[in-house]
Short mmCIF file of C-alpha atoms in Angstrom, two decimals:
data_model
loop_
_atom_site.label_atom_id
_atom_site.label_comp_id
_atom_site.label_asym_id
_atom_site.label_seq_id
_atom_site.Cartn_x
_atom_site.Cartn_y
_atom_site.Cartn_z
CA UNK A 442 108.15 -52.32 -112.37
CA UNK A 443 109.57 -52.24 -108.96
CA UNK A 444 112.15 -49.60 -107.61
CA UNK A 445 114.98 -49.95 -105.06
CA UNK A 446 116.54 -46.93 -103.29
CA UNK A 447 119.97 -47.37 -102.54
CA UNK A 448 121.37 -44.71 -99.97
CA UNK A 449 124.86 -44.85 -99.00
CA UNK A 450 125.61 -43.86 -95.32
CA UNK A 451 128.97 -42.66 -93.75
CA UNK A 452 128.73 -40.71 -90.70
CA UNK A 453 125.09 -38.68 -91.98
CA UNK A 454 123.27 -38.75 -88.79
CA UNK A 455 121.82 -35.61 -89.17
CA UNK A 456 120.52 -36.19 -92.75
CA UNK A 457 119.61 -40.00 -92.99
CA UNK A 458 116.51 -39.92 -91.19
CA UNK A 459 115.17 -36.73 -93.81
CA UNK A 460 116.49 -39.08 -96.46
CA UNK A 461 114.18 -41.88 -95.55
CA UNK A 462 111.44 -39.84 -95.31
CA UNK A 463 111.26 -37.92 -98.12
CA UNK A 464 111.94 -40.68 -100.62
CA UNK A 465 109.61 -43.20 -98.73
CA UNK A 466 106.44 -42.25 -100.66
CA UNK A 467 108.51 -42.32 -104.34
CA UNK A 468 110.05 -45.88 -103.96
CA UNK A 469 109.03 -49.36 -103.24
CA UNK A 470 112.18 -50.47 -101.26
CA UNK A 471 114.70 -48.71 -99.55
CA UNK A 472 117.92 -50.21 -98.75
CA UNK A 473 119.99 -47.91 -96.48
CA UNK A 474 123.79 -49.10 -96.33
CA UNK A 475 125.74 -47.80 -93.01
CA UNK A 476 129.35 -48.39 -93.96
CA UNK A 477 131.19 -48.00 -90.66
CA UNK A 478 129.67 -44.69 -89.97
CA UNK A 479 131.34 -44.23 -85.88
CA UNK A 480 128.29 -41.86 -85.11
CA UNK A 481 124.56 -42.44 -84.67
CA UNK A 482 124.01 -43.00 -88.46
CA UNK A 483 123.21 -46.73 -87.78
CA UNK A 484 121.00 -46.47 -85.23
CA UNK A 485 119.22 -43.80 -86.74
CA UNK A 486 118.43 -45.51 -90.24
CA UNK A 487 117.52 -48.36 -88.28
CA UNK A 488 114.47 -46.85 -86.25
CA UNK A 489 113.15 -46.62 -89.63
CA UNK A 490 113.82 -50.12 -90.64
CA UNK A 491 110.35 -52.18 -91.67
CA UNK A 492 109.03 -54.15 -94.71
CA UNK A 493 109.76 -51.39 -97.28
CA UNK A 494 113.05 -50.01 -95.49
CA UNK A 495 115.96 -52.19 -94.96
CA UNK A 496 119.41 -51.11 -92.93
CA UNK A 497 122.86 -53.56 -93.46
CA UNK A 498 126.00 -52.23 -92.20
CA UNK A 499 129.03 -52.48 -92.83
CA UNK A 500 131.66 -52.62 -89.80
CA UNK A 501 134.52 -51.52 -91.54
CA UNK A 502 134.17 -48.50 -93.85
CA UNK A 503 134.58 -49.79 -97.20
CA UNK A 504 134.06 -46.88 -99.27
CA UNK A 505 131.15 -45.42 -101.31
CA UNK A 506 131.19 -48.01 -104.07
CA UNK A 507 131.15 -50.72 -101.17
CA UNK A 508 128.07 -49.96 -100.23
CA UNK A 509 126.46 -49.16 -102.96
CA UNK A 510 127.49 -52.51 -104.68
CA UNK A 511 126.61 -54.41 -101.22
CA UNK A 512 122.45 -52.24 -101.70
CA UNK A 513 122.42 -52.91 -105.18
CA UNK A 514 123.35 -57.11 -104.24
CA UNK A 515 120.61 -56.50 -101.76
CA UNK A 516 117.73 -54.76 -103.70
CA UNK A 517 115.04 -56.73 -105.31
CA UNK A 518 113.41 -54.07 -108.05
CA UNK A 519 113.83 -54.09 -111.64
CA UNK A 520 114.59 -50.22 -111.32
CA UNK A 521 117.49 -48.90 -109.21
CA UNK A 522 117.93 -45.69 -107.93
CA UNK A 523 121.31 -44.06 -106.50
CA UNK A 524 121.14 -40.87 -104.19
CA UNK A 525 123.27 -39.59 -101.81
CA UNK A 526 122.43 -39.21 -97.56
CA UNK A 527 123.01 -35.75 -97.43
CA UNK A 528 120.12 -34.34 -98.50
CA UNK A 529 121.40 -32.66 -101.65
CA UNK A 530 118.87 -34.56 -104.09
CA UNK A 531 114.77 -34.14 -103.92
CA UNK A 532 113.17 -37.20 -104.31
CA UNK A 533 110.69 -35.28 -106.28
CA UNK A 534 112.44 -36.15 -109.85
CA UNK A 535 111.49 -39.98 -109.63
CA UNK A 536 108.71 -40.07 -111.45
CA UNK A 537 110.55 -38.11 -114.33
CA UNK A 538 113.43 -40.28 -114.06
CA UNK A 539 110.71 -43.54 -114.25
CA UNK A 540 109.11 -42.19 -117.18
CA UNK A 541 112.38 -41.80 -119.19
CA UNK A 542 113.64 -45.06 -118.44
CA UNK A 543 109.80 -46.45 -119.61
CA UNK A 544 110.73 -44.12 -123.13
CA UNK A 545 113.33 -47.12 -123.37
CA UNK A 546 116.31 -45.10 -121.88
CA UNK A 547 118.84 -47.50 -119.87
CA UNK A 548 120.72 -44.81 -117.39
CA UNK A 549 119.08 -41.45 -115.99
CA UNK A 550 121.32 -38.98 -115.03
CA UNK A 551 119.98 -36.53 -112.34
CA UNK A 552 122.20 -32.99 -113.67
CA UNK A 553 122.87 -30.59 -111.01
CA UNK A 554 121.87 -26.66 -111.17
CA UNK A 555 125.31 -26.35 -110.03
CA UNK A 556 126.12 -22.53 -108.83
CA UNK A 557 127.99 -21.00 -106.23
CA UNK A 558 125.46 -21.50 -103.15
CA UNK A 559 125.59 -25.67 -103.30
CA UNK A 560 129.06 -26.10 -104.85
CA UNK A 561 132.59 -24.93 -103.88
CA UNK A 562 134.33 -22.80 -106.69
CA UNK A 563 137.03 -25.91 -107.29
CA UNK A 564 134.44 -28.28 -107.64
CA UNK A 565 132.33 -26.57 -110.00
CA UNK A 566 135.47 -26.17 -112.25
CA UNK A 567 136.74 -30.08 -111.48
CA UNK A 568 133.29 -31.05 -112.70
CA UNK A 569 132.94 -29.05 -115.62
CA UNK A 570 136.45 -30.56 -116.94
CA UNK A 571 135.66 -33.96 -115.91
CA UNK A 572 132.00 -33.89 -118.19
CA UNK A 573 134.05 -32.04 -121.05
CA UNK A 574 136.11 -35.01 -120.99
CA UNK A 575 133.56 -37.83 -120.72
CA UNK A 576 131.50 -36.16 -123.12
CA UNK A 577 134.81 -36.04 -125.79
CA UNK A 578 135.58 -39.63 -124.37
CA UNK A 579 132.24 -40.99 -124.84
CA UNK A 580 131.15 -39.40 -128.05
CA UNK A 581 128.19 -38.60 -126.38
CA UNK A 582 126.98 -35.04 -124.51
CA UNK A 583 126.89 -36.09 -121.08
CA UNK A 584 126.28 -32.77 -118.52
CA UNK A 585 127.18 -33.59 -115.48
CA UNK A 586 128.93 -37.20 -115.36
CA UNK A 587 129.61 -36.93 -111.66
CA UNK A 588 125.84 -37.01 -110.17
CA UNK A 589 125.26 -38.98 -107.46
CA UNK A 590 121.24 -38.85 -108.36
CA UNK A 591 120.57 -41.65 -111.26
CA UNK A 592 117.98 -44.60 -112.03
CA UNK A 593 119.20 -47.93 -114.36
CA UNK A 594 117.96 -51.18 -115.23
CA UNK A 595 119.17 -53.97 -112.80
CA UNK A 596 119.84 -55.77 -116.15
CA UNK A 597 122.06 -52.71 -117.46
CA UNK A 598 124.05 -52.66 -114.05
CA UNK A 599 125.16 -56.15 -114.39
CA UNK A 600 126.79 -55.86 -117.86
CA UNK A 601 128.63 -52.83 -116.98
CA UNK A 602 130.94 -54.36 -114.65
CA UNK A 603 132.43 -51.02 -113.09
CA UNK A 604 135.43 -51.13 -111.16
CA UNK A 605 136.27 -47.99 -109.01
CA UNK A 606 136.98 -47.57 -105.05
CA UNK A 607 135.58 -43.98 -104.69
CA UNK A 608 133.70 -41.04 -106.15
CA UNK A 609 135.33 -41.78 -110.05
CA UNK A 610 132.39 -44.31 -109.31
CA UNK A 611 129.55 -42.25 -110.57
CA UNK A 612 131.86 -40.72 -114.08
CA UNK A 613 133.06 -44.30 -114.85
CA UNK A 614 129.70 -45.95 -114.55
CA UNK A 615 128.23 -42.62 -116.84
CA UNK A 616 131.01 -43.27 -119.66
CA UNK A 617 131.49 -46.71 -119.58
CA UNK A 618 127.59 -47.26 -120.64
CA UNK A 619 127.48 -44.42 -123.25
CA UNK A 620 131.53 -46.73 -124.62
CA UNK A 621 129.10 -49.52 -124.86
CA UNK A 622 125.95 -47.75 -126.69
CA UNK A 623 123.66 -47.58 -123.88
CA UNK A 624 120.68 -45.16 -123.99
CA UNK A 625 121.72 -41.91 -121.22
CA UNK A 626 119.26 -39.49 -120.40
CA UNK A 627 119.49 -36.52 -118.46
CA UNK A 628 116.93 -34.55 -115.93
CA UNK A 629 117.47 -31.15 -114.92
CA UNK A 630 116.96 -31.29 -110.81
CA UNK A 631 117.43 -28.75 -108.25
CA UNK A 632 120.52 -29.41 -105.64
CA UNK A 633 120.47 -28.40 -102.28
CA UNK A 634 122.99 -27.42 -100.28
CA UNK A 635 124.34 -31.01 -97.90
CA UNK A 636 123.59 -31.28 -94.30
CA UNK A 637 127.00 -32.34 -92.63
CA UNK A 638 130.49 -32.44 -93.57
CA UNK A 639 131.60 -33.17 -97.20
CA UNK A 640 133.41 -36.30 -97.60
CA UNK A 641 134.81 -34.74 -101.20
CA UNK A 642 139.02 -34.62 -101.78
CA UNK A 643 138.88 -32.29 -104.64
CA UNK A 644 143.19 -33.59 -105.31
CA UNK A 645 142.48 -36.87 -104.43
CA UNK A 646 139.19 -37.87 -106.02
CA UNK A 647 140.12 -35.92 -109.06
CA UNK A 648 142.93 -37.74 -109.44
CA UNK A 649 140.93 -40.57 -109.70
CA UNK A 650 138.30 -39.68 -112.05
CA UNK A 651 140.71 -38.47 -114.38
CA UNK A 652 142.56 -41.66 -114.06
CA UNK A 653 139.01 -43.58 -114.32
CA UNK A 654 138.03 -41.80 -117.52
CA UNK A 655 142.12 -42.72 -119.39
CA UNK A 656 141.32 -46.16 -118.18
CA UNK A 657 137.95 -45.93 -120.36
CA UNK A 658 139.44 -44.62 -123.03
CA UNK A 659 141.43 -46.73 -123.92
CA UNK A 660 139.86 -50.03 -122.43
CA UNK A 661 136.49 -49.68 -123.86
CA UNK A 662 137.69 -48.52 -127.33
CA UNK A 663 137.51 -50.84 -130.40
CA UNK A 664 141.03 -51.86 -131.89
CA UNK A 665 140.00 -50.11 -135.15
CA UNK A 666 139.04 -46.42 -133.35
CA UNK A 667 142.79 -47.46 -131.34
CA UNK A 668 144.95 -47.50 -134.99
CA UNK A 669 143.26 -43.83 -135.94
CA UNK A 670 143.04 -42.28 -132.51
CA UNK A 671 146.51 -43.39 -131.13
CA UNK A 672 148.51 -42.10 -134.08
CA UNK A 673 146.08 -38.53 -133.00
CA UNK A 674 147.32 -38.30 -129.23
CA UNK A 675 150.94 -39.12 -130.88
CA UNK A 676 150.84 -36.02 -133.18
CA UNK A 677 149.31 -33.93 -131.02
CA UNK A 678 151.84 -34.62 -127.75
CA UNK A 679 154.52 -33.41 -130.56
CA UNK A 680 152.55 -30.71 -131.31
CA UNK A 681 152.73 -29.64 -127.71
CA UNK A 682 156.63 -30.31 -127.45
CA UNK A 683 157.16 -28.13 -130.37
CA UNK A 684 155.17 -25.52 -128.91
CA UNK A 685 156.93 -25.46 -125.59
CA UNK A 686 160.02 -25.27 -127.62
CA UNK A 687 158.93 -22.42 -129.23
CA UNK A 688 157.88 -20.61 -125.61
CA UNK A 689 160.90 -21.53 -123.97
CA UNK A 690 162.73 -19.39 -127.01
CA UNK A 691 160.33 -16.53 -126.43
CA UNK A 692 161.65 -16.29 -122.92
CA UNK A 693 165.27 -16.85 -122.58
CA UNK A 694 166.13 -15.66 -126.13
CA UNK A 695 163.22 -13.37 -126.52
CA UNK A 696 162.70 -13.62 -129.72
CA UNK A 697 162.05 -17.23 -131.72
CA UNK A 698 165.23 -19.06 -132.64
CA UNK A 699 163.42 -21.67 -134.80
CA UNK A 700 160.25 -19.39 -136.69
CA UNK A 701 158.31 -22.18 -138.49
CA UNK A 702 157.93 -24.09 -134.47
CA UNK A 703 155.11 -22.45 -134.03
CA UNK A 704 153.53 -23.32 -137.65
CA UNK A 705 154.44 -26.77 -137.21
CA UNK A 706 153.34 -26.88 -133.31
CA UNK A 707 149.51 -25.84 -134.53
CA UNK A 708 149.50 -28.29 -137.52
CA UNK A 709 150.51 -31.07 -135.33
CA UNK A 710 148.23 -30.16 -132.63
CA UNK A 711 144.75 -29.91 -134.60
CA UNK A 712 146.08 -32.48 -137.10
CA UNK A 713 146.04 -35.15 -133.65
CA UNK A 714 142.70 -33.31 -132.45
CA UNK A 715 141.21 -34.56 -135.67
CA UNK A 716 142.57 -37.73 -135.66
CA UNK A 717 141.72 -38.75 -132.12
CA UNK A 718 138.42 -37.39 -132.51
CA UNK A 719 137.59 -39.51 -135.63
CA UNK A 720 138.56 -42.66 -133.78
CA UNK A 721 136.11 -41.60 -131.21
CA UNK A 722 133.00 -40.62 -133.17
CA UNK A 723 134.02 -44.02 -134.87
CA UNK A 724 134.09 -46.17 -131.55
CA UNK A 725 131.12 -44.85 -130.57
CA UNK A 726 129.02 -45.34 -133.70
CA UNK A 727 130.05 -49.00 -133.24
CA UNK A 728 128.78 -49.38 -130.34
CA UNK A 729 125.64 -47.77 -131.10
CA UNK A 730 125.09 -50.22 -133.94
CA UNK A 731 125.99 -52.96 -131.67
CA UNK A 732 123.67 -51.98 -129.74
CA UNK A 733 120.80 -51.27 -131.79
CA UNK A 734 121.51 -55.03 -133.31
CA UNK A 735 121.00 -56.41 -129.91
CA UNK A 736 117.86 -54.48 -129.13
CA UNK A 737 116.46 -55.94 -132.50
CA UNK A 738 117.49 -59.63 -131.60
CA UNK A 739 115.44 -59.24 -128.21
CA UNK A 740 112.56 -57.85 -130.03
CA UNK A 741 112.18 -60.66 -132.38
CA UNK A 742 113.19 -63.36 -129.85
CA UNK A 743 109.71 -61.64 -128.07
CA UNK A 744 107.81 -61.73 -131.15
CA UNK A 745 108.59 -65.65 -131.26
#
């Protein structure tokens, strides 16, 4: 099997050229994508350029899923690998990543050591609550959802069909395979601190993931895990009212007008947990069978 490195570019002249290098000896292709970087990047990734290393641009900045989805068009391997031109990733973890996927796993997942040296306080809280929620989402555990470090089947990419315009790239590609019963692993990996200037909105982007992961939710969820889990969110957003009712008492009365709020706020609440949750485990177990059914039906078409 052949891999293909894609490395997405924007204004990373001082880390593209470390990029190349280091991954060079771990890959068969490299397909650098400048997308309208306005410093040297360009130039840079293209002093490298030869058989195995390839440089398109882009001369309008079209975002990081742009030019990831304009590498990925480009590649020829059967294994692709995502990382990020900053120099946060080691290229070391390849091999690891390559043996999982030859264990029969379809996505690798590259999961930060993330601590306060490499990653703001804000984002280290934005990406714990963003894998909490893909993991409840997806019925599956799923560390750190947000890693730009990962290796797929080409085949696997095409069926996934993700739709995103920024960083919610990396979560919705994570959840929507484990929705449709994809095999995830994960690799612990070491993460540097980035050469250069962030490119993270911690509002914005987080905005968007957690608008990314709804989207999933309830897009990707089978009509049977819907009729359980929506009467679950229903309960459990009038579990919440009653409970604010029951605060807003406590302060301007100071004392509780209506006693059994609370009582009914907490039934409600875990009552809708439980729900929701069931529809989950439920979606996802379909999947997983769907799945499973498909993996048997190429196995015997092979045996034929």
């Amino acid at each position: 099997m052949t891999i293909s490195l894609i490395v997405p570019a924007y204004n990373e002249k001082e880390a593209i050229g470390p990029v190349i290098e280091e991954y060079s000896p771990y890959v068969d292709e490299i397909i650098v994508v400048d997308d309208g970087s306005n410093d040297s990047t360009y130039d840079i990734a293209c002093s490298y350029a030869s058989g195995k290393i390839h440089v398109f641009q882009h001369k309008e900045n079209q975002g990081k899923v742009g030019a990831l989805l304009t590498g990925v068009n480009q590649s020829t391997g059967d294994i692709i690998v995502f990382t990020d031109a900053d120099c946060t990733y080691p290229a070391r973890y390849i091999p690891e990543f390559i043996k999982e996927l030859e264990r029969g796993s379809d996505l690798v997942l590259g999961v930060r050591n993330i601590e306060a040296h490499n990653i703001p306080f804000f984002n280290r809280i934005g990406n714990a609550i963003f894998s909490t929620m893909a993991t409840y989402i997806s019925g599956k555990y799923i560390s750190d959802g947000q890693t730009g470090f990962r290796a797929f089947k080409r085949e696997m990419f095409k069926e996934l069909h993700v739709h995103a315009k920024s960083l919610e790239f990396e979560t919705k590609m994570t959840v929507r395979a484990a929705k449709l019963g994809y095999l995830i692993s994960e690799v612990p990996i070491e993460y540097r601190e980035r050469v250069g200037t962030s490119k993270l909105h911690p509002v914005r982007d987080g905005y968007r993931m957690f608008r990314a992961l709804l989207s999933i939710a309830w897009h990707e969820t089978s009509p049977l895990a819907k009729m359980i889990s929506v009467p679950g969110i229903i309960l459990l957003f009038a579990g919440l009212i009653f409970g604010l009712f029951s605060l807003q008492e406590r302060i301007f009365h100071y004392h509780l007008v209506h006693e059994y709020y609370p009582l009914i706020s907490v039934f409600l609440m875990l009552f809708g947990i439980q729900l929701t949750s069931i529809g989950l485990i439920i979606d996802y177990l379909s999947k997983k069978m769907d799945r499973l059914e498909e993996r048997i039906r190429q196995l015997s078409f092979k045996k034929d």
